[in-house]
């Protein structure tokens, strides 16, 4: 397992335990490197009601991975929840 996969697996395990602070430590502050990692981070931020952080992470997802399934999944949520 590559180190970046380890980070994703660990973050997903944190999310499963509802340990959102753990997800933030692993993937927050620009550490999320893939569309999947950004998706995990957004889920944790939304669960913590960190709306401004979640909106910023969604915008990052759209800019960095515009054609990803994760971007498509969050577009409607972003349009409804985030200020323009």
Short mmCIF file of C-alpha atoms in Angstrom, two decimals:
data_model
loop_
_atom_site.label_atom_id
_atom_site.label_comp_id
_atom_site.label_asym_id
_atom_site.label_seq_id
_atom_site.Cartn_x
_atom_site.Cartn_y
_atom_site.Cartn_z
CA UNK A 1 0.00 0.00 0.00
CA UNK A 2 1.39 3.40 -1.00
CA UNK A 3 1.55 6.17 1.63
CA UNK A 4 -1.17 8.22 -0.11
CA UNK A 5 -3.47 5.17 -0.08
CA UNK A 6 -2.73 4.67 3.60
CA UNK A 7 -3.82 8.25 4.32
CA UNK A 8 -7.08 7.69 2.43
CA UNK A 9 -7.76 4.40 4.22
CA UNK A 10 -7.03 5.94 7.60
CA UNK A 11 -9.23 8.97 6.88
CA UNK A 12 -12.07 6.73 5.75
CA UNK A 13 -11.71 4.68 8.95
CA UNK A 14 -11.88 7.92 10.97
CA UNK A 15 -15.04 8.90 9.10
CA UNK A 16 -16.54 5.49 9.87
CA UNK A 17 -15.90 6.09 13.58
CA UNK A 18 -17.41 9.57 13.22
CA UNK A 19 -14.06 10.98 14.32
CA UNK A 20 -14.30 14.08 12.16
CA UNK A 21 -11.40 15.80 13.90
CA UNK A 22 -9.20 12.86 12.84
CA UNK A 23 -10.27 13.36 9.21
CA UNK A 24 -9.48 17.07 9.48
CA UNK A 25 -6.00 16.32 10.88
CA UNK A 26 -5.24 13.90 8.05
CA UNK A 27 -6.76 15.75 5.11
CA UNK A 28 -7.36 19.38 6.12
CA UNK A 29 -5.14 22.38 5.37
CA UNK A 30 -4.42 21.28 1.80
CA UNK A 31 -3.35 17.73 2.63
CA UNK A 32 -6.14 16.09 0.57
CA UNK A 33 -4.46 15.04 -2.67
CA UNK A 34 -7.21 13.21 -4.56
CA UNK A 35 -10.88 13.73 -5.39
CA UNK A 36 -11.70 10.87 -3.02
CA UNK A 37 -9.78 12.46 -0.16
CA UNK A 38 -11.51 15.78 -0.74
CA UNK A 39 -14.84 13.97 -0.69
CA UNK A 40 -14.01 12.38 2.68
CA UNK A 41 -12.92 15.78 4.02
CA UNK A 42 -16.12 17.46 2.79
CA UNK A 43 -18.25 14.77 4.46
CA UNK A 44 -16.45 15.35 7.77
CA UNK A 45 -16.70 19.14 7.49
CA UNK A 46 -20.42 18.99 6.70
CA UNK A 47 -21.00 16.58 9.61
CA UNK A 48 -19.33 19.12 11.93
CA UNK A 49 -21.44 21.94 10.42
CA UNK A 50 -18.26 23.62 9.20
CA UNK A 51 -20.13 25.05 6.22
CA UNK A 52 -17.58 27.63 5.12
CA UNK A 53 -14.78 25.01 5.17
CA UNK A 54 -16.95 22.50 3.33
CA UNK A 55 -17.81 25.10 0.67
CA UNK A 56 -14.13 25.95 0.21
CA UNK A 57 -13.27 22.24 -0.07
CA UNK A 58 -16.02 21.74 -2.65
CA UNK A 59 -14.67 24.65 -4.70
CA UNK A 60 -11.21 23.09 -4.51
CA UNK A 61 -12.68 19.78 -5.67
CA UNK A 62 -14.35 21.45 -8.67
CA UNK A 63 -11.17 23.32 -9.63
CA UNK A 64 -8.76 20.42 -9.20
CA UNK A 65 -10.93 17.50 -10.33
CA UNK A 66 -13.76 18.97 -12.46
CA UNK A 67 -14.59 15.72 -14.28
CA UNK A 68 -14.58 13.48 -11.20
CA UNK A 69 -17.66 11.66 -9.97
CA UNK A 70 -17.08 13.35 -6.61
CA UNK A 71 -17.32 16.80 -8.22
CA UNK A 72 -20.57 15.84 -9.92
CA UNK A 73 -21.93 14.54 -6.61
CA UNK A 74 -21.22 17.78 -4.73
CA UNK A 75 -22.21 20.34 -7.39
CA UNK A 76 -25.89 20.47 -6.43
CA UNK A 77 -25.07 20.55 -2.71
CA UNK A 78 -22.65 23.41 -3.31
CA UNK A 79 -25.19 25.36 -5.38
CA UNK A 80 -27.82 25.01 -2.64
CA UNK A 81 -25.62 25.49 0.42
CA UNK A 82 -22.77 27.83 -0.43
CA UNK A 83 -22.90 31.59 -0.94
CA UNK A 84 -21.80 32.84 -4.34
#
